[in-house]
Amino acid sequence: MTESDMTGSKLVFIDIDGTLADENHIVPESAKTACARAQANGHKLFICTGRSVPKIERNILDLGFDGVVSVAGAQANIGDKLLFQHLVSPEAIDAAMAYFAEHHIESYQWQGADGMYISEGYRRHLESKGKTWNRGEFARFWHLLDEVEVPAGSTLGHTIHVSKGSYFTGPEPDVSFENTQHDLAPWFELVHGSYDKISPNNGELLINGIDKGTAVRDVASLLGYVIADTIAIGDSDNDTAMLKAAGTSVAMGNAIHGIQAFCDIITTDIRDNGLANAFKTLGLA
């Protein structure tokens, strides 16, 4: 008998940006209350984010989730216990770096359990936004790629250990998202990123065969849940695999990239108690 059979418990996977937290990284009070009530009712809640753990704010982690799926499904933790971790191959990193150089893509980062490795272009972007990337709670996790010491005879791909990449081009790139998706397909699965407002070609580079959907299935299996007892809640294309894998899928009212079309439930906007209303509809809280 599985854990979910015994308790009637649901296993809920919640995206962060645009789902749990708004564009200012603030979690609505209604969402905090709903999550606490759902857990009190015996359900287990996992963050399921594209971010690496070092990039998740402490005030979000301190809400007390049962676990964290990070780097777009490549890693899962329950507290300090590592459930699984997948790394980008050295060859894939080097292929992407060569592609970025060839097509004058200057803003990119690689993310893993030990931090974020960023290009000079991405550093300039952060500073232009007024983000104190090199101060505060995340300071020790940021690394400039130009400062990474690559041993003689080696490559960057063999030097850093990461689980996903992301990039965005300038306003007039010489390659489209579809071009990049096709060209990097031997090494990565590409999904749309979160920089549509400033770049016509931006994406997340995921390990082929590993995504938020595989994480949903793997975590459910490890914790003794059947897929029918899993729920996923998201707002954008990078949640697609998770939403399609879960037993029940929920799109936020502010969802983009047309994901509402295949979700079971569409809740209200994040600014209109979207997560709390989803939990109410689902009978979780």
PDB file of C-alpha atoms in Angstrom:
ATOM      1  CA  MET A   1       0.000   0.000   0.000  1.00  0.00           C
ATOM      2  CA  THR A   2       1.416   3.392  -0.959  1.00  0.00           C
ATOM      3  CA  GLU A   3       1.686   6.405   1.301  1.00  0.00           C
ATOM      4  CA  SER A   4      -1.034   8.214  -0.653  1.00  0.00           C
ATOM      5  CA  ASP A   5      -3.387   5.213  -0.314  1.00  0.00           C
ATOM      6  CA  MET A   6      -2.931   5.207   3.439  1.00  0.00           C
ATOM      7  CA  THR A   7      -3.450   8.907   4.066  1.00  0.00           C
ATOM      8  CA  GLY A   8      -5.484  10.266   1.144  1.00  0.00           C
ATOM      9  CA  SER A   9      -2.499  12.554   0.728  1.00  0.00           C
ATOM     10  CA  LYS A  10      -1.770  14.449  -2.489  1.00  0.00           C
ATOM     11  CA  LEU A  11       1.725  15.298  -3.699  1.00  0.00           C
ATOM     12  CA  VAL A  12       1.678  18.880  -5.019  1.00  0.00           C
ATOM     13  CA  PHE A  13       4.368  20.461  -7.207  1.00  0.00           C
ATOM     14  CA  ILE A  14       4.388  24.271  -7.285  1.00  0.00           C
ATOM     15  CA  ASP A  15       6.404  26.497  -9.610  1.00  0.00           C
ATOM     16  CA  ILE A  16       7.872  29.643  -7.996  1.00  0.00           C
ATOM     17  CA  ASP A  17       7.986  32.551 -10.435  1.00  0.00           C
ATOM     18  CA  GLY A  18       4.511  33.607 -11.537  1.00  0.00           C
ATOM     19  CA  THR A  19       2.867  30.842  -9.495  1.00  0.00           C
ATOM     20  CA  LEU A  20       3.970  30.954  -5.857  1.00  0.00           C
ATOM     21  CA  ALA A  21       5.722  34.341  -5.998  1.00  0.00           C
ATOM     22  CA  ASP A  22       5.014  37.434  -8.067  1.00  0.00           C
ATOM     23  CA  GLU A  23       7.415  39.426 -10.248  1.00  0.00           C
ATOM     24  CA  ASN A  24       8.782  41.092  -7.115  1.00  0.00           C
ATOM     25  CA  HIS A  25       9.492  37.662  -5.590  1.00  0.00           C
ATOM     26  CA  ILE A  26       6.767  38.215  -3.001  1.00  0.00           C
ATOM     27  CA  VAL A  27       4.564  35.291  -1.915  1.00  0.00           C
ATOM     28  CA  PRO A  28       0.969  36.457  -1.298  1.00  0.00           C
ATOM     29  CA  GLU A  29      -0.269  35.927   2.253  1.00  0.00           C
ATOM     30  CA  SER A  30      -3.179  33.898   0.875  1.00  0.00           C
ATOM     31  CA  ALA A  31      -0.707  31.473  -0.715  1.00  0.00           C
ATOM     32  CA  LYS A  32       1.268  31.107   2.513  1.00  0.00           C
ATOM     33  CA  THR A  33      -1.921  30.316   4.417  1.00  0.00           C
ATOM     34  CA  ALA A  34      -3.145  27.847   1.798  1.00  0.00           C
ATOM     35  CA  CYS A  35       0.161  25.968   1.788  1.00  0.00           C
ATOM     36  CA  ALA A  36       0.221  25.694   5.581  1.00  0.00           C
ATOM     37  CA  ARG A  37      -3.380  24.445   5.659  1.00  0.00           C
ATOM     38  CA  ALA A  38      -2.739  21.882   2.922  1.00  0.00           C
ATOM     39  CA  GLN A  39       0.209  20.485   4.844  1.00  0.00           C
ATOM     40  CA  ALA A  40      -1.846  20.409   8.033  1.00  0.00           C
ATOM     41  CA  ASN A  41      -4.394  18.371   6.066  1.00  0.00           C
ATOM     42  CA  GLY A  42      -1.742  15.761   5.281  1.00  0.00           C
ATOM     43  CA  HIS A  43      -0.670  16.777   1.785  1.00  0.00           C
ATOM     44  CA  LYS A  44       2.969  17.081   0.741  1.00  0.00           C
ATOM     45  CA  LEU A  45       4.141  20.189  -1.094  1.00  0.00           C
ATOM     46  CA  PHE A  46       7.232  20.450  -3.267  1.00  0.00           C
ATOM     47  CA  ILE A  47       8.603  23.546  -4.906  1.00  0.00           C
ATOM     48  CA  CYS A  48       9.304  22.685  -8.555  1.00  0.00           C
ATOM     49  CA  THR A  49      11.407  25.420 -10.099  1.00  0.00           C
ATOM     50  CA  GLY A  50      13.843  26.166 -12.863  1.00  0.00           C
ATOM     51  CA  ARG A  51      16.076  27.856 -10.328  1.00  0.00           C
ATOM     52  CA  SER A  52      18.952  26.114  -8.581  1.00  0.00           C
ATOM     53  CA  VAL A  53      18.621  25.855  -4.796  1.00  0.00           C
ATOM     54  CA  PRO A  54      21.192  28.622  -4.173  1.00  0.00           C
ATOM     55  CA  LYS A  55      18.949  30.971  -6.167  1.00  0.00           C
ATOM     56  CA  ILE A  56      15.820  30.395  -4.042  1.00  0.00           C
ATOM     57  CA  GLU A  57      15.239  33.078  -1.436  1.00  0.00           C
ATOM     58  CA  ARG A  58      15.462  32.028   2.175  1.00  0.00           C
ATOM     59  CA  ASN A  59      12.030  33.522   2.891  1.00  0.00           C
ATOM     60  CA  ILE A  60      10.558  31.065   0.371  1.00  0.00           C
ATOM     61  CA  LEU A  61      12.460  28.049   1.690  1.00  0.00           C
ATOM     62  CA  ASP A  62      11.492  29.053   5.229  1.00  0.00           C
ATOM     63  CA  LEU A  63       7.811  28.557   4.369  1.00  0.00           C
ATOM     64  CA  GLY A  64       8.478  24.918   5.171  1.00  0.00           C
ATOM     65  CA  PHE A  65       7.892  22.955   1.980  1.00  0.00           C
ATOM     66  CA  ASP A  66       8.276  19.191   2.212  1.00  0.00           C
ATOM     67  CA  GLY A  67      10.847  19.179  -0.572  1.00  0.00           C
ATOM     68  CA  VAL A  68      12.400  21.068  -3.464  1.00  0.00           C
ATOM     69  CA  VAL A  69      12.741  20.089  -7.104  1.00  0.00           C
ATOM     70  CA  SER A  70      15.267  22.485  -8.622  1.00  0.00           C
ATOM     71  CA  VAL A  71      17.168  23.267 -11.840  1.00  0.00           C
ATOM     72  CA  ALA A  72      14.146  22.359 -13.975  1.00  0.00           C
ATOM     73  CA  GLY A  73      13.821  18.824 -12.636  1.00  0.00           C
ATOM     74  CA  ALA A  74      17.492  17.857 -12.552  1.00  0.00           C
ATOM     75  CA  GLN A  75      17.714  17.757  -8.750  1.00  0.00           C
ATOM     76  CA  ALA A  76      15.399  16.964  -5.840  1.00  0.00           C
ATOM     77  CA  ASN A  77      15.958  17.387  -2.121  1.00  0.00           C
ATOM     78  CA  ILE A  78      14.078  16.785   1.089  1.00  0.00           C
ATOM     79  CA  GLY A  79      15.889  19.090   3.468  1.00  0.00           C
ATOM     80  CA  ASP A  80      19.577  18.195   3.254  1.00  0.00           C
ATOM     81  CA  LYS A  81      18.802  14.765   1.798  1.00  0.00           C
ATOM     82  CA  LEU A  82      19.518  14.521  -1.934  1.00  0.00           C
ATOM     83  CA  LEU A  83      16.942  12.370  -3.733  1.00  0.00           C
ATOM     84  CA  PHE A  84      18.615  12.635  -7.135  1.00  0.00           C
ATOM     85  CA  GLN A  85      20.867  14.903  -9.201  1.00  0.00           C
ATOM     86  CA  HIS A  86      21.640  15.008 -12.928  1.00  0.00           C
ATOM     87  CA  LEU A  87      24.519  17.033 -14.413  1.00  0.00           C
ATOM     88  CA  VAL A  88      24.985  18.567 -17.861  1.00  0.00           C
ATOM     89  CA  SER A  89      27.725  16.707 -19.733  1.00  0.00           C
ATOM     90  CA  PRO A  90      31.019  18.559 -20.313  1.00  0.00           C
ATOM     91  CA  GLU A  91      30.571  18.149 -24.076  1.00  0.00           C
ATOM     92  CA  ALA A  92      27.146  19.811 -23.943  1.00  0.00           C
ATOM     93  CA  ILE A  93      28.458  22.819 -22.006  1.00  0.00           C
ATOM     94  CA  ASP A  94      31.337  23.273 -24.450  1.00  0.00           C
ATOM     95  CA  ALA A  95      29.018  22.946 -27.465  1.00  0.00           C
ATOM     96  CA  ALA A  96      26.685  25.626 -26.070  1.00  0.00           C
ATOM     97  CA  MET A  97      29.582  27.958 -25.267  1.00  0.00           C
ATOM     98  CA  ALA A  98      30.883  27.633 -28.828  1.00  0.00           C
ATOM     99  CA  TYR A  99      27.375  28.318 -30.157  1.00  0.00           C
ATOM    100  CA  PHE A 100      26.984  31.415 -27.980  1.00  0.00           C
ATOM    101  CA  ALA A 101      30.300  32.755 -29.257  1.00  0.00           C
ATOM    102  CA  GLU A 102      29.453  32.017 -32.904  1.00  0.00           C
ATOM    103  CA  HIS A 103      26.104  33.816 -32.719  1.00  0.00           C
ATOM    104  CA  HIS A 104      27.184  36.718 -30.496  1.00  0.00           C
ATOM    105  CA  ILE A 105      24.957  35.627 -27.615  1.00  0.00           C
ATOM    106  CA  GLU A 106      26.504  37.430 -24.664  1.00  0.00           C
ATOM    107  CA  SER A 107      24.018  36.904 -21.818  1.00  0.00           C
ATOM    108  CA  TYR A 108      23.884  33.409 -20.344  1.00  0.00           C
ATOM    109  CA  GLN A 109      24.315  31.477 -17.137  1.00  0.00           C
ATOM    110  CA  TRP A 110      24.855  27.919 -15.932  1.00  0.00           C
ATOM    111  CA  GLN A 111      23.189  26.793 -12.712  1.00  0.00           C
ATOM    112  CA  GLY A 112      23.949  23.994 -10.316  1.00  0.00           C
ATOM    113  CA  ALA A 113      23.936  23.005  -6.677  1.00  0.00           C
ATOM    114  CA  ASP A 114      27.033  25.091  -5.941  1.00  0.00           C
ATOM    115  CA  GLY A 115      25.834  28.273  -7.572  1.00  0.00           C
ATOM    116  CA  MET A 116      25.355  30.300 -10.733  1.00  0.00           C
ATOM    117  CA  TYR A 117      28.084  30.820 -13.312  1.00  0.00           C
ATOM    118  CA  ILE A 118      27.362  33.933 -15.353  1.00  0.00           C
ATOM    119  CA  SER A 119      28.743  35.613 -18.441  1.00  0.00           C
ATOM    120  CA  GLU A 120      29.906  39.215 -18.467  1.00  0.00           C
ATOM    121  CA  GLY A 121      26.812  40.109 -20.494  1.00  0.00           C
ATOM    122  CA  TYR A 122      24.515  38.567 -17.901  1.00  0.00           C
ATOM    123  CA  ARG A 123      26.406  40.382 -15.137  1.00  0.00           C
ATOM    124  CA  ARG A 124      25.820  43.692 -16.948  1.00  0.00           C
ATOM    125  CA  HIS A 125      22.118  42.833 -17.255  1.00  0.00           C
ATOM    126  CA  LEU A 126      21.825  42.187 -13.518  1.00  0.00           C
ATOM    127  CA  GLU A 127      23.573  45.431 -12.675  1.00  0.00           C
ATOM    128  CA  SER A 128      21.402  47.401 -15.094  1.00  0.00           C
ATOM    129  CA  LYS A 129      18.360  46.057 -13.236  1.00  0.00           C
ATOM    130  CA  GLY A 130      19.838  47.235  -9.961  1.00  0.00           C
ATOM    131  CA  LYS A 131      20.163  43.689  -8.659  1.00  0.00           C
ATOM    132  CA  THR A 132      22.765  43.281  -5.951  1.00  0.00           C
ATOM    133  CA  TRP A 133      23.929  39.955  -7.352  1.00  0.00           C
ATOM    134  CA  ASN A 134      27.308  40.125  -5.609  1.00  0.00           C
ATOM    135  CA  ARG A 135      25.945  41.126  -2.192  1.00  0.00           C
ATOM    136  CA  GLY A 136      23.418  39.739   0.252  1.00  0.00           C
ATOM    137  CA  GLU A 137      22.225  36.188   0.785  1.00  0.00           C
ATOM    138  CA  PHE A 138      23.233  34.906  -2.670  1.00  0.00           C
ATOM    139  CA  ALA A 139      26.654  36.582  -2.942  1.00  0.00           C
ATOM    140  CA  ARG A 140      28.794  33.506  -2.375  1.00  0.00           C
ATOM    141  CA  PHE A 141      26.918  31.515  -5.009  1.00  0.00           C
ATOM    142  CA  TRP A 142      27.596  33.835  -7.965  1.00  0.00           C
ATOM    143  CA  HIS A 143      30.632  33.103 -10.128  1.00  0.00           C
ATOM    144  CA  LEU A 144      31.808  35.058 -13.162  1.00  0.00           C
ATOM    145  CA  LEU A 145      32.679  32.678 -15.981  1.00  0.00           C
ATOM    146  CA  ASP A 146      35.610  34.882 -16.973  1.00  0.00           C
ATOM    147  CA  GLU A 147      37.122  34.217 -13.546  1.00  0.00           C
ATOM    148  CA  VAL A 148      36.766  30.417 -13.595  1.00  0.00           C
ATOM    149  CA  GLU A 149      40.225  28.854 -13.732  1.00  0.00           C
ATOM    150  CA  VAL A 150      40.222  26.157 -16.406  1.00  0.00           C
ATOM    151  CA  PRO A 151      43.220  23.825 -16.032  1.00  0.00           C
ATOM    152  CA  ALA A 152      45.618  23.616 -18.962  1.00  0.00           C
ATOM    153  CA  GLY A 153      44.433  21.078 -21.502  1.00  0.00           C
ATOM    154  CA  SER A 154      40.910  21.064 -20.089  1.00  0.00           C
ATOM    155  CA  THR A 155      37.684  22.931 -20.942  1.00  0.00           C
ATOM    156  CA  LEU A 156      35.037  24.889 -19.069  1.00  0.00           C
ATOM    157  CA  GLY A 157      32.655  21.946 -19.488  1.00  0.00           C
ATOM    158  CA  HIS A 158      35.004  19.693 -17.553  1.00  0.00           C
ATOM    159  CA  THR A 159      35.600  22.346 -14.875  1.00  0.00           C
ATOM    160  CA  ILE A 160      32.126  23.392 -13.706  1.00  0.00           C
ATOM    161  CA  HIS A 161      29.371  21.092 -12.445  1.00  0.00           C
ATOM    162  CA  VAL A 162      25.906  22.338 -13.401  1.00  0.00           C
ATOM    163  CA  SER A 163      22.426  21.017 -14.144  1.00  0.00           C
ATOM    164  CA  LYS A 164      20.979  23.559 -16.609  1.00  0.00           C
ATOM    165  CA  GLY A 165      21.729  26.641 -18.622  1.00  0.00           C
ATOM    166  CA  SER A 166      19.794  29.685 -19.783  1.00  0.00           C
ATOM    167  CA  TYR A 167      20.432  32.538 -22.184  1.00  0.00           C
ATOM    168  CA  PHE A 168      18.907  35.534 -23.880  1.00  0.00           C
ATOM    169  CA  THR A 169      19.987  37.368 -27.014  1.00  0.00           C
ATOM    170  CA  GLY A 170      19.979  41.037 -27.895  1.00  0.00           C
ATOM    171  CA  PRO A 171      16.891  42.604 -29.498  1.00  0.00           C
ATOM    172  CA  GLU A 172      17.976  41.670 -33.043  1.00  0.00           C
ATOM    173  CA  PRO A 173      19.614  38.224 -32.936  1.00  0.00           C
ATOM    174  CA  ASP A 174      20.924  36.454 -36.018  1.00  0.00           C
ATOM    175  CA  VAL A 175      19.218  33.238 -34.875  1.00  0.00           C
ATOM    176  CA  SER A 176      15.635  32.636 -33.726  1.00  0.00           C
ATOM    177  CA  PHE A 177      14.582  30.571 -30.737  1.00  0.00           C
ATOM    178  CA  GLU A 178      13.574  27.822 -33.187  1.00  0.00           C
ATOM    179  CA  ASN A 179      17.033  27.968 -34.802  1.00  0.00           C
ATOM    180  CA  THR A 180      18.733  27.673 -31.425  1.00  0.00           C
ATOM    181  CA  GLN A 181      16.390  24.893 -30.329  1.00  0.00           C
ATOM    182  CA  HIS A 182      17.241  22.922 -33.489  1.00  0.00           C
ATOM    183  CA  ASP A 183      20.976  23.616 -33.437  1.00  0.00           C
ATOM    184  CA  LEU A 184      21.468  22.606 -29.798  1.00  0.00           C
ATOM    185  CA  ALA A 185      19.077  19.623 -29.936  1.00  0.00           C
ATOM    186  CA  PRO A 186      21.885  17.034 -29.900  1.00  0.00           C
ATOM    187  CA  TRP A 187      22.845  18.248 -26.424  1.00  0.00           C
ATOM    188  CA  PHE A 188      19.824  19.967 -24.906  1.00  0.00           C
ATOM    189  CA  GLU A 189      16.069  20.252 -24.822  1.00  0.00           C
ATOM    190  CA  LEU A 190      15.223  23.953 -25.104  1.00  0.00           C
ATOM    191  CA  VAL A 191      12.119  25.571 -23.621  1.00  0.00           C
ATOM    192  CA  HIS A 192      11.153  29.239 -23.638  1.00  0.00           C
ATOM    193  CA  GLY A 193      12.722  31.286 -20.874  1.00  0.00           C
ATOM    194  CA  SER A 194      11.401  34.240 -18.933  1.00  0.00           C
ATOM    195  CA  TYR A 195      12.974  37.135 -20.846  1.00  0.00           C
ATOM    196  CA  ASP A 196      10.347  37.664 -23.547  1.00  0.00           C
ATOM    197  CA  LYS A 197      10.032  41.351 -22.665  1.00  0.00           C
ATOM    198  CA  ILE A 198      13.651  42.101 -23.569  1.00  0.00           C
ATOM    199  CA  SER A 199      14.666  39.359 -25.996  1.00  0.00           C
ATOM    200  CA  PRO A 200      12.979  37.628 -28.949  1.00  0.00           C
ATOM    201  CA  ASN A 201      15.226  34.594 -28.453  1.00  0.00           C
ATOM    202  CA  ASN A 202      15.613  33.414 -24.881  1.00  0.00           C
ATOM    203  CA  GLY A 203      15.510  29.941 -23.444  1.00  0.00           C
ATOM    204  CA  GLU A 204      16.433  27.366 -20.859  1.00  0.00           C
ATOM    205  CA  LEU A 205      18.845  24.588 -21.767  1.00  0.00           C
ATOM    206  CA  LEU A 206      17.721  21.354 -20.136  1.00  0.00           C
ATOM    207  CA  ILE A 207      19.452  17.994 -20.072  1.00  0.00           C
ATOM    208  CA  ASN A 208      17.902  15.821 -22.778  1.00  0.00           C
ATOM    209  CA  GLY A 209      15.384  13.448 -21.198  1.00  0.00           C
ATOM    210  CA  ILE A 210      15.369  15.288 -17.847  1.00  0.00           C
ATOM    211  CA  ASP A 211      12.755  17.918 -17.003  1.00  0.00           C
ATOM    212  CA  LYS A 212      10.137  18.895 -14.443  1.00  0.00           C
ATOM    213  CA  GLY A 213       7.958  16.054 -15.725  1.00  0.00           C
ATOM    214  CA  THR A 214      10.538  13.335 -15.093  1.00  0.00           C
ATOM    215  CA  ALA A 215      11.045  14.855 -11.648  1.00  0.00           C
ATOM    216  CA  VAL A 216       7.322  14.597 -10.862  1.00  0.00           C
ATOM    217  CA  ARG A 217       7.341  10.922 -11.789  1.00  0.00           C
ATOM    218  CA  ASP A 218      10.601  10.153  -9.969  1.00  0.00           C
ATOM    219  CA  VAL A 219       9.687  11.969  -6.745  1.00  0.00           C
ATOM    220  CA  ALA A 220       6.236  10.356  -6.718  1.00  0.00           C
ATOM    221  CA  SER A 221       7.796   6.925  -7.136  1.00  0.00           C
ATOM    222  CA  LEU A 222      10.406   7.521  -4.422  1.00  0.00           C
ATOM    223  CA  LEU A 223       7.759   8.745  -1.953  1.00  0.00           C
ATOM    224  CA  GLY A 224       5.203   6.037  -2.734  1.00  0.00           C
ATOM    225  CA  TYR A 225       2.601   8.131  -4.578  1.00  0.00           C
ATOM    226  CA  VAL A 226       0.714   7.041  -7.672  1.00  0.00           C
ATOM    227  CA  ILE A 227       0.641   9.627 -10.465  1.00  0.00           C
ATOM    228  CA  ALA A 228      -3.119  10.031 -10.051  1.00  0.00           C
ATOM    229  CA  ASP A 229      -2.410  11.570  -6.633  1.00  0.00           C
ATOM    230  CA  THR A 230       0.002  14.191  -7.959  1.00  0.00           C
ATOM    231  CA  ILE A 231      -0.896  17.815  -8.745  1.00  0.00           C
ATOM    232  CA  ALA A 232       1.184  20.388 -10.633  1.00  0.00           C
ATOM    233  CA  ILE A 233       0.612  24.148 -10.680  1.00  0.00           C
ATOM    234  CA  GLY A 234       2.432  26.458 -13.097  1.00  0.00           C
ATOM    235  CA  ASP A 235       2.265  29.483 -15.352  1.00  0.00           C
ATOM    236  CA  SER A 236       4.568  29.122 -18.366  1.00  0.00           C
ATOM    237  CA  ASP A 237       6.149  26.926 -21.033  1.00  0.00           C
ATOM    238  CA  ASN A 238       8.898  25.749 -18.713  1.00  0.00           C
ATOM    239  CA  ASP A 239       6.176  24.109 -16.585  1.00  0.00           C
ATOM    240  CA  THR A 240       4.712  22.146 -19.511  1.00  0.00           C
ATOM    241  CA  ALA A 241       6.442  18.832 -18.773  1.00  0.00           C
ATOM    242  CA  MET A 242       5.431  18.989 -15.102  1.00  0.00           C
ATOM    243  CA  LEU A 243       1.826  19.869 -15.927  1.00  0.00           C
ATOM    244  CA  LYS A 244       1.524  17.060 -18.470  1.00  0.00           C
ATOM    245  CA  ALA A 245       3.104  14.494 -16.155  1.00  0.00           C
ATOM    246  CA  ALA A 246       0.960  15.142 -13.089  1.00  0.00           C
ATOM    247  CA  GLY A 247      -2.364  13.515 -12.387  1.00  0.00           C
ATOM    248  CA  THR A 248      -4.036  16.951 -12.179  1.00  0.00           C
ATOM    249  CA  SER A 249      -2.692  20.103 -13.825  1.00  0.00           C
ATOM    250  CA  VAL A 250      -3.465  23.702 -12.881  1.00  0.00           C
ATOM    251  CA  ALA A 251      -2.665  26.823 -14.926  1.00  0.00           C
ATOM    252  CA  MET A 252      -2.474  30.172 -13.191  1.00  0.00           C
ATOM    253  CA  GLY A 253      -4.800  32.895 -14.454  1.00  0.00           C
ATOM    254  CA  ASN A 254      -1.697  34.835 -15.514  1.00  0.00           C
ATOM    255  CA  ALA A 255      -0.322  31.869 -17.485  1.00  0.00           C
ATOM    256  CA  ILE A 256       1.511  32.470 -20.781  1.00  0.00           C
ATOM    257  CA  HIS A 257       2.608  30.428 -23.813  1.00  0.00           C
ATOM    258  CA  GLY A 258      -0.884  28.898 -24.125  1.00  0.00           C
ATOM    259  CA  ILE A 259      -0.485  26.297 -21.395  1.00  0.00           C
ATOM    260  CA  GLN A 260      -4.120  26.787 -20.336  1.00  0.00           C
ATOM    261  CA  ALA A 261      -5.126  24.732 -23.374  1.00  0.00           C
ATOM    262  CA  PHE A 262      -4.013  21.416 -21.879  1.00  0.00           C
ATOM    263  CA  CYS A 263      -4.494  22.019 -18.137  1.00  0.00           C
ATOM    264  CA  ASP A 264      -7.366  20.483 -16.164  1.00  0.00           C
ATOM    265  CA  ILE A 265      -8.039  23.624 -14.120  1.00  0.00           C
ATOM    266  CA  ILE A 266      -7.419  27.331 -14.693  1.00  0.00           C
ATOM    267  CA  THR A 267      -7.295  29.321 -11.480  1.00  0.00           C
ATOM    268  CA  THR A 268      -7.198  33.078 -10.976  1.00  0.00           C
ATOM    269  CA  ASP A 269      -4.255  35.433 -11.449  1.00  0.00           C
ATOM    270  CA  ILE A 270      -1.417  35.351  -8.909  1.00  0.00           C
ATOM    271  CA  ARG A 271      -2.504  38.873  -7.861  1.00  0.00           C
ATOM    272  CA  ASP A 272      -6.018  37.524  -7.245  1.00  0.00           C
ATOM    273  CA  ASN A 273      -5.196  34.707  -4.814  1.00  0.00           C
ATOM    274  CA  GLY A 274      -4.518  32.269  -7.658  1.00  0.00           C
ATOM    275  CA  LEU A 275      -2.692  29.617  -5.655  1.00  0.00           C
ATOM    276  CA  ALA A 276      -5.105  29.803  -2.717  1.00  0.00           C
ATOM    277  CA  ASN A 277      -8.098  29.515  -5.059  1.00  0.00           C
ATOM    278  CA  ALA A 278      -6.525  26.505  -6.770  1.00  0.00           C
ATOM    279  CA  PHE A 279      -6.016  24.797  -3.415  1.00  0.00           C
ATOM    280  CA  LYS A 280      -9.647  25.526  -2.516  1.00  0.00           C
ATOM    281  CA  THR A 281     -10.918  24.131  -5.813  1.00  0.00           C
ATOM    282  CA  LEU A 282      -8.816  21.003  -5.345  1.00  0.00           C
ATOM    283  CA  GLY A 283      -9.959  20.526  -1.752  1.00  0.00           C
ATOM    284  CA  LEU A 284      -6.427  20.750  -0.380  1.00  0.00           C
ATOM    285  CA  ALA A 285      -6.987  23.660   2.023  1.00  0.00           C
TER     286      ALA A 285
END
